[in-house]
């Protein structure tokens, strides 16, 4: 299922003295089965944009096509549930959305809202809890008795149990320690590869965008300013700086090497392994 | 240099629980030093902060702040010596505006109004937020709020500033803002700083790092010493600064490196002399 | 419509009313509320209206801005007007529509009550429009201070108010965020039978409460660490200055009260 945004504009408090334009003239496609990263610094409009991906917000102008459905500005939409079932969103600090007495009930909440039977929902809860790396005995516990990191995993399992085709992640690793961050991202990437879930990653981390994304969309001051595969995007350090964004550390390091040797390397390396291999093969010629 | 904070043989359990979160810990923070306490979430590092400000008292051992032994009777005296910046930028913003927030602590200490005005101004200038006097918190970014929290602390002129995961909820720009501010304060005012963090970039700027694991002090040393632990640090749930990770990958791929390097510049030079220019 | 509503909002400006001491403004408004009840004839209301008009002028805000901003309240006032018009049954019948009669007294009452209501809304709006919430809090604390002698928690009350003010926007944002998160999980708060809608509130309220308690705990720690031990021995950052204009404002109220009383009892 593709999601296609066309000239999307969103104004908060439209037609009032407090009106504020958050997103303007944004057009791009999120292709099925790929990982698309949306980057941009705080206030660039990326958070507003992501709310359009499952019709939590309706554009004030333009259209958002989500699979078969089209959400169009000015048109009354009925029954948005099928859209929300197909596009799951993991919000920033998702542990804040937990509310049930038990982990089991909380994970079942989403699926059952979409009409999944209780029995099936429970089966899914047990399955997805394991997928996010939590032991099964947690199912009967109160989510509020868990540690912060565990709560986050439970909340994520709650979204995954809806078994969405598209998974939107808003800064999923914020506040985690380095190991937690690594494990979390690897988990999402594994789901993406094994199950073909379409990923949308809204992030501040250039490292993650470089490592996981097939395509990166850059937001700046409410507009889409660039859209490219990571290798192409990160080869233009100067332009990224204009948007207040950096490059992954390995790219920064490659640039320093290039300056020292006075020669440009044949391509921008996105991982340390890539760079090491290139150095090894290139050897003296670099 | 005298000890600003010293913890001696601290053992601690949270009330009503069985697990010892801190086991026989001894740590000292020296005056004028920037110390970082690192550890993964749940290593007990944040509990240390709660013992230092007297929110909890240890089961065994003593906490001494600026020469005063911390107990129920001295807790308010010791708090005068410590300024703390916490994790959540919103939950420590007490005032309705920037200047009211900075003034809050001064009001509590009964500082006369004319001196208060002056101190609020100075503190906000130090954190470069003096253009935002009447701004309300919901119009500020996370980084700006943390800078105001720093100003609130500075206005009270404490002997030591404790940053309790103060950058962990910020975006990269906000994090950089706060770290840069701490560096400046350190340089210009010779502040004693203790940062409790899992951000290795932040810890790398410190004079000394204390690594916590499972409620115990695992290792203590200069950033160089600590980062030399390499993979061991990663196994503790932490990370390594980029140059060390890069050097590790390079050696694994069979590119010879003679020296241990801590910064990008050093690694570039090392690569140049021992590999590229040959 | 609610977004244009100005009731309870503060509009920054530099007018006489803005510069007045919040204590003076508070006394002024509360006294006005009492005094307006003295008026009971046309002349009384004309004078009170003129007085309100002058007060609006002193605030630097235009009458038109006030009226448009208070439209939702105006609708409520119009409703009271009609209610009085049809339900007061004294004096002569002026209009007989068969199913309902309008009495002389009805017209009088409807006119007076809606006039009184309008003037009250204008005056109280002027208070909030020209005074920041924090100044109102400071003013209240200062006015309630003498009551500390009888153990009235004036400082605590003021602190509670200011913290509430500080956290309203934060909690609004949070409500919106959690609502969106639950909607993304298929909760439907805006349609369906009432029973389902009430049920849909639980997933919103519980996280809100849990987070609010967490915030309260953090905030208490932050306050303690910055030396907060109650109102004892605290100094104030914001000072209140009582100026001549504040005294004059209150004197003008005495004149108003006198004039209204004169029309009511002697003229």
PDB file of C-alpha atoms in Angstrom, chain A residues 41-42 93 174-182 204-205 249-250 253 256-257 260-261 265 272-273 275-277 279-280 283-284 286, chain B residues 40-41 168-169 171-172 198 201 234-239 242 245-246 249-250 253-255 264-265 267-269 271-272 275-276 278:
ATOM      1  CA  UNK A  41      14.811  19.966  12.880  1.00  0.00           C
ATOM      2  CA  UNK A  42      12.201  20.763  15.540  1.00  0.00           C
ATOM      3  CA  UNK A  93       7.280   8.501  24.179  1.00  0.00           C
ATOM      4  CA  UNK A 174      14.097   9.194  22.255  1.00  0.00           C
ATOM      5  CA  UNK A 175      15.297   8.961  25.856  1.00  0.00           C
ATOM      6  CA  UNK A 176      16.622   5.406  25.588  1.00  0.00           C
ATOM      7  CA  UNK A 177      20.186   4.511  26.474  1.00  0.00           C
ATOM      8  CA  UNK A 178      22.580   3.499  23.675  1.00  0.00           C
ATOM      9  CA  UNK A 179      21.863  -0.222  23.941  1.00  0.00           C
ATOM     10  CA  UNK A 180      18.099   0.358  24.083  1.00  0.00           C
ATOM     11  CA  UNK A 181      18.332   2.599  21.038  1.00  0.00           C
ATOM     12  CA  UNK A 182      20.279   0.067  19.040  1.00  0.00           C
ATOM     13  CA  UNK A 204      16.530  13.610  14.266  1.00  0.00           C
ATOM     14  CA  UNK A 205      19.176  10.963  13.880  1.00  0.00           C
ATOM     15  CA  UNK A 249      29.584  10.915  11.701  1.00  0.00           C
ATOM     16  CA  UNK A 250      31.090   8.518   9.217  1.00  0.00           C
ATOM     17  CA  UNK A 253      34.975  11.624   8.999  1.00  0.00           C
ATOM     18  CA  UNK A 256      38.061  15.061   6.920  1.00  0.00           C
ATOM     19  CA  UNK A 257      40.058  12.295   5.278  1.00  0.00           C
ATOM     20  CA  UNK A 260      43.776  15.565   4.344  1.00  0.00           C
ATOM     21  CA  UNK A 261      44.520  13.546   1.217  1.00  0.00           C
ATOM     22  CA  UNK A 265      36.659   9.435  -2.674  1.00  0.00           C
ATOM     23  CA  UNK A 272      31.950   2.435   8.955  1.00  0.00           C
ATOM     24  CA  UNK A 273      32.323  -0.929   7.227  1.00  0.00           C
ATOM     25  CA  UNK A 275      34.437   3.264   4.538  1.00  0.00           C
ATOM     26  CA  UNK A 276      36.934   0.743   5.886  1.00  0.00           C
ATOM     27  CA  UNK A 277      36.439  -1.481   2.820  1.00  0.00           C
ATOM     28  CA  UNK A 279      40.102   2.476   2.269  1.00  0.00           C
ATOM     29  CA  UNK A 280      41.392  -1.058   2.131  1.00  0.00           C
ATOM     30  CA  UNK A 283      44.783   1.853  -0.471  1.00  0.00           C
ATOM     31  CA  UNK A 284      47.423   4.181  -1.772  1.00  0.00           C
ATOM     32  CA  UNK A 286      43.139   7.377  -2.412  1.00  0.00           C
TER      33      UNK A 286
ATOM     34  CA  UNK B  40      22.714   2.277  31.200  1.00  0.00           C
ATOM     35  CA  UNK B  41      19.131   2.933  32.319  1.00  0.00           C
ATOM     36  CA  UNK B 168      18.281  12.994  27.402  1.00  0.00           C
ATOM     37  CA  UNK B 169      14.903  14.357  26.296  1.00  0.00           C
ATOM     38  CA  UNK B 171      16.801  16.918  20.178  1.00  0.00           C
ATOM     39  CA  UNK B 172      20.402  17.026  18.886  1.00  0.00           C
ATOM     40  CA  UNK B 198      24.137   7.918  29.132  1.00  0.00           C
ATOM     41  CA  UNK B 201      29.334  12.745  23.747  1.00  0.00           C
ATOM     42  CA  UNK B 234      29.431  -1.527  24.750  1.00  0.00           C
ATOM     43  CA  UNK B 235      28.700  -4.726  26.679  1.00  0.00           C
ATOM     44  CA  UNK B 236      27.706  -2.548  29.630  1.00  0.00           C
ATOM     45  CA  UNK B 237      24.930  -1.083  27.476  1.00  0.00           C
ATOM     46  CA  UNK B 238      26.865   2.045  26.633  1.00  0.00           C
ATOM     47  CA  UNK B 239      28.450   3.269  23.464  1.00  0.00           C
ATOM     48  CA  UNK B 242      32.856   7.591  16.919  1.00  0.00           C
ATOM     49  CA  UNK B 245      34.351   2.676  16.896  1.00  0.00           C
ATOM     50  CA  UNK B 246      35.867   3.633  13.552  1.00  0.00           C
ATOM     51  CA  UNK B 249      36.356  -1.387  12.437  1.00  0.00           C
ATOM     52  CA  UNK B 250      39.538  -0.375  10.614  1.00  0.00           C
ATOM     53  CA  UNK B 253      39.444  -5.033   8.375  1.00  0.00           C
ATOM     54  CA  UNK B 254      43.198  -5.323   8.596  1.00  0.00           C
ATOM     55  CA  UNK B 255      44.170  -1.695   8.321  1.00  0.00           C
ATOM     56  CA  UNK B 264      38.570  12.386  14.695  1.00  0.00           C
ATOM     57  CA  UNK B 265      41.592  14.589  13.988  1.00  0.00           C
ATOM     58  CA  UNK B 267      42.489   9.244  13.729  1.00  0.00           C
ATOM     59  CA  UNK B 268      42.778  11.091  10.418  1.00  0.00           C
ATOM     60  CA  UNK B 269      46.442  11.809  11.161  1.00  0.00           C
ATOM     61  CA  UNK B 271      45.487   6.893   9.103  1.00  0.00           C
ATOM     62  CA  UNK B 272      47.515   9.302   7.039  1.00  0.00           C
ATOM     63  CA  UNK B 275      48.417   3.833   5.949  1.00  0.00           C
ATOM     64  CA  UNK B 276      47.398   6.364   3.335  1.00  0.00           C
ATOM     65  CA  UNK B 278      52.591   4.794   2.318  1.00  0.00           C
TER      66      UNK B 278
END
